[in-house]
C-alpha cells in the first residue's frame, strides 16, 4: 500500500529539525534554504506548519514542465525532478498553487520533496510528531484533507 506524509500542525514545536534533516539528506550539509520542507510560522495564530510538496495526483507543476523533467517515481509516488532534463525555467515553481517548490540559486536547481526515496527524513527526525509517514488508508487520507481544510481557513484569515 502507498504511504503519505501527514502533517499535524498542532504538534509542530518550530524546532526546524525537519529542515536540517532534509538538507543534510540531500546535500550532506545543514542548510535550511536547501531543504524541501519549510516551516512557516503564524505568530498571531500561535501555530507553525511544516510545508512541502503535497505530491498532487494531478500536479500543475508536472503539466507545465516543458521538458518532462518531472516524473512520478512508481515506487514512492513522489514527483521527482530530473536535473539533467530540467532547464531551470521555474515554471513548476510558479504553477504550484501551494508554493511548495523552490529554487536553490547556490546549486542551480529546483527543490521539491522527493520523499527521500521512501524514507522521509523530516518525518524520521521530527521530535514533536508533526510530520509522519503513514499508510495511505482511507482514514489517513480523510485526516489529511481535514488538516488541509483547517490550514486553508488559517491562510484565509491571515490574508485578510
Tab-separated table of C-alpha atoms in Angstrom:
chain	number	residue	atom	x	y	z
A	1	UNK	CA	0.000	0.000	0.000
A	2	UNK	CA	1.143	3.549	-0.737
A	3	UNK	CA	2.285	5.882	2.004
A	4	UNK	CA	1.695	9.602	2.524
A	5	UNK	CA	3.231	12.356	4.588
A	6	UNK	CA	0.830	13.529	7.266
A	7	UNK	CA	1.128	16.977	8.821
A	8	UNK	CA	-0.182	17.763	12.275
A	9	UNK	CA	0.499	21.483	12.867
A	10	UNK	CA	-0.686	21.321	16.491
A	11	UNK	CA	2.355	19.147	17.238
A	12	UNK	CA	4.902	21.389	15.471
A	13	UNK	CA	7.268	22.950	18.020
A	14	UNK	CA	9.018	25.191	15.445
A	15	UNK	CA	12.368	23.494	16.029
A	16	UNK	CA	13.019	23.281	12.271
A	17	UNK	CA	14.702	19.894	12.676
A	18	UNK	CA	12.825	18.788	9.554
A	19	UNK	CA	14.609	21.441	7.502
A	20	UNK	CA	18.011	20.364	8.818
A	21	UNK	CA	17.332	16.651	8.283
A	22	UNK	CA	16.155	17.325	4.730
A	23	UNK	CA	19.100	19.485	3.694
A	24	UNK	CA	21.561	17.043	5.250
A	25	UNK	CA	19.964	14.060	3.493
A	26	UNK	CA	20.160	15.718	0.088
A	27	UNK	CA	23.349	17.795	0.345
A	28	UNK	CA	25.283	16.492	3.368
A	29	UNK	CA	25.152	19.989	4.846
A	30	UNK	CA	22.875	21.762	7.283
A	31	UNK	CA	21.460	24.488	5.040
A	32	UNK	CA	17.749	25.135	5.657
A	33	UNK	CA	17.471	27.204	2.482
A	34	UNK	CA	18.185	23.979	0.554
A	35	UNK	CA	15.506	21.984	2.375
A	36	UNK	CA	12.480	20.657	0.539
A	37	UNK	CA	10.401	21.304	3.661
A	38	UNK	CA	9.926	24.746	5.188
A	39	UNK	CA	8.364	25.637	8.497
A	40	UNK	CA	6.015	28.595	8.199
A	41	UNK	CA	5.222	30.381	11.444
A	42	UNK	CA	1.968	32.189	12.078
A	43	UNK	CA	2.861	34.118	15.214
A	44	UNK	CA	-0.523	35.813	15.622
A	45	UNK	CA	-2.304	32.447	15.474
A	46	UNK	CA	0.383	30.712	17.522
A	47	UNK	CA	0.997	27.867	15.091
A	48	UNK	CA	3.787	26.638	12.874
A	49	UNK	CA	3.213	24.495	9.821
A	50	UNK	CA	5.826	22.365	8.081
A	51	UNK	CA	5.169	22.616	4.341
A	52	UNK	CA	6.442	20.501	1.484
A	53	UNK	CA	5.227	19.120	-1.820
A	54	UNK	CA	1.814	17.510	-1.443
A	55	UNK	CA	2.517	15.038	-4.269
A	56	UNK	CA	-0.718	16.009	-6.044
A	57	UNK	CA	-2.395	13.323	-8.128
A	58	UNK	CA	-2.936	15.856	-10.907
A	59	UNK	CA	0.072	18.104	-10.465
A	60	UNK	CA	0.143	21.514	-12.128
A	61	UNK	CA	3.943	21.558	-11.906
A	62	UNK	CA	4.205	18.372	-13.937
A	63	UNK	CA	1.766	19.650	-16.560
A	64	UNK	CA	3.644	22.908	-17.213
A	65	UNK	CA	7.135	21.420	-17.387
A	66	UNK	CA	8.250	21.952	-20.997
A	67	UNK	CA	10.929	19.235	-20.936
A	68	UNK	CA	9.206	16.470	-18.971
A	69	UNK	CA	11.768	16.800	-16.177
A	70	UNK	CA	9.124	15.986	-13.553
A	71	UNK	CA	8.211	12.323	-13.376
A	72	UNK	CA	6.384	10.231	-10.812
A	73	UNK	CA	8.514	7.629	-9.039
A	74	UNK	CA	6.432	4.449	-9.239
A	75	UNK	CA	7.877	3.003	-6.019
A	76	UNK	CA	7.318	6.060	-3.781
A	77	UNK	CA	4.652	8.029	-5.632
A	78	UNK	CA	6.791	11.178	-5.431
A	79	UNK	CA	7.141	13.590	-8.310
A	80	UNK	CA	10.877	13.882	-8.842
A	81	UNK	CA	12.969	16.372	-10.816
A	82	UNK	CA	15.436	15.018	-13.357
A	83	UNK	CA	18.168	17.674	-13.105
A	84	UNK	CA	19.562	16.570	-16.485
A	85	UNK	CA	16.272	17.401	-18.239
A	86	UNK	CA	15.399	20.489	-16.171
A	87	UNK	CA	16.190	23.790	-17.918
A	88	UNK	CA	15.577	25.843	-14.749
A	89	UNK	CA	12.714	27.821	-16.290
A	90	UNK	CA	10.989	27.675	-12.876
A	91	UNK	CA	7.540	27.255	-14.428
A	92	UNK	CA	6.886	24.384	-11.991
A	93	UNK	CA	7.539	26.704	-9.065
A	94	UNK	CA	5.082	29.258	-10.433
A	95	UNK	CA	2.474	26.584	-11.177
A	96	UNK	CA	2.372	25.103	-7.668
A	97	UNK	CA	-0.791	26.512	-6.060
A	98	UNK	CA	0.695	25.899	-2.609
A	99	UNK	CA	4.150	27.375	-3.147
A	100	UNK	CA	5.790	24.095	-2.147
A	101	UNK	CA	8.623	24.110	-4.672
A	102	UNK	CA	11.587	26.448	-4.652
A	103	UNK	CA	14.827	27.246	-6.407
A	104	UNK	CA	18.303	26.789	-4.951
A	105	UNK	CA	20.447	29.510	-6.508
A	106	UNK	CA	23.577	28.142	-4.828
A	107	UNK	CA	23.338	24.786	-6.634
A	108	UNK	CA	21.190	25.987	-9.577
A	109	UNK	CA	18.321	23.525	-9.218
A	110	UNK	CA	14.636	23.220	-8.445
A	111	UNK	CA	13.843	21.886	-4.973
A	112	UNK	CA	10.797	19.774	-4.242
A	113	UNK	CA	10.103	16.926	-1.865
A	114	UNK	CA	11.066	13.527	-3.266
A	115	UNK	CA	10.056	11.639	-0.094
A	116	UNK	CA	13.758	10.782	0.364
A	117	UNK	CA	13.272	7.689	-1.754
A	118	UNK	CA	10.590	6.343	0.577
A	119	UNK	CA	12.241	7.198	3.909
A	120	UNK	CA	11.420	10.887	4.530
A	121	UNK	CA	13.988	12.243	6.935
A	122	UNK	CA	11.701	15.092	8.009
A	123	UNK	CA	9.276	12.525	9.460
A	124	UNK	CA	12.021	10.335	10.889
A	125	UNK	CA	13.600	13.160	12.895
A	126	UNK	CA	10.549	15.283	13.809
A	127	UNK	CA	10.682	15.322	17.628
A	128	UNK	CA	7.101	16.513	18.082
A	129	UNK	CA	5.435	14.117	15.659
A	130	UNK	CA	4.159	16.953	13.469
A	131	UNK	CA	5.318	15.079	10.354
A	132	UNK	CA	4.625	11.371	9.983
A	133	UNK	CA	4.837	8.940	7.069
A	134	UNK	CA	1.894	6.563	7.213
A	135	UNK	CA	-0.031	4.059	5.120
A	136	UNK	CA	-2.465	5.850	2.806
A	137	UNK	CA	-5.592	4.374	4.356
A	138	UNK	CA	-8.997	5.973	3.888
A	139	UNK	CA	-8.789	7.283	7.461
A	140	UNK	CA	-5.340	8.798	6.953
A	141	UNK	CA	-6.433	10.480	3.730
A	142	UNK	CA	-9.570	11.867	5.414
A	143	UNK	CA	-7.424	13.255	8.223
A	144	UNK	CA	-5.059	14.797	5.667
A	145	UNK	CA	-7.995	16.515	3.934
A	146	UNK	CA	-9.284	17.809	7.283
A	147	UNK	CA	-5.893	19.354	8.107
A	148	UNK	CA	-5.739	20.883	4.625
A	149	UNK	CA	-9.163	22.470	5.134
A	150	UNK	CA	-8.096	23.834	8.513
A	151	UNK	CA	-4.886	25.230	7.040
A	152	UNK	CA	-6.893	26.860	4.252
A	153	UNK	CA	-9.025	28.619	6.883
A	154	UNK	CA	-5.931	29.948	8.646
A	155	UNK	CA	-4.481	31.217	5.370
A	156	UNK	CA	-7.720	32.985	4.540
A	157	UNK	CA	-7.705	34.673	7.958
A	158	UNK	CA	-4.066	35.710	7.605
A	159	UNK	CA	-4.640	37.203	4.151
A	160	UNK	CA	-7.497	39.456	5.339
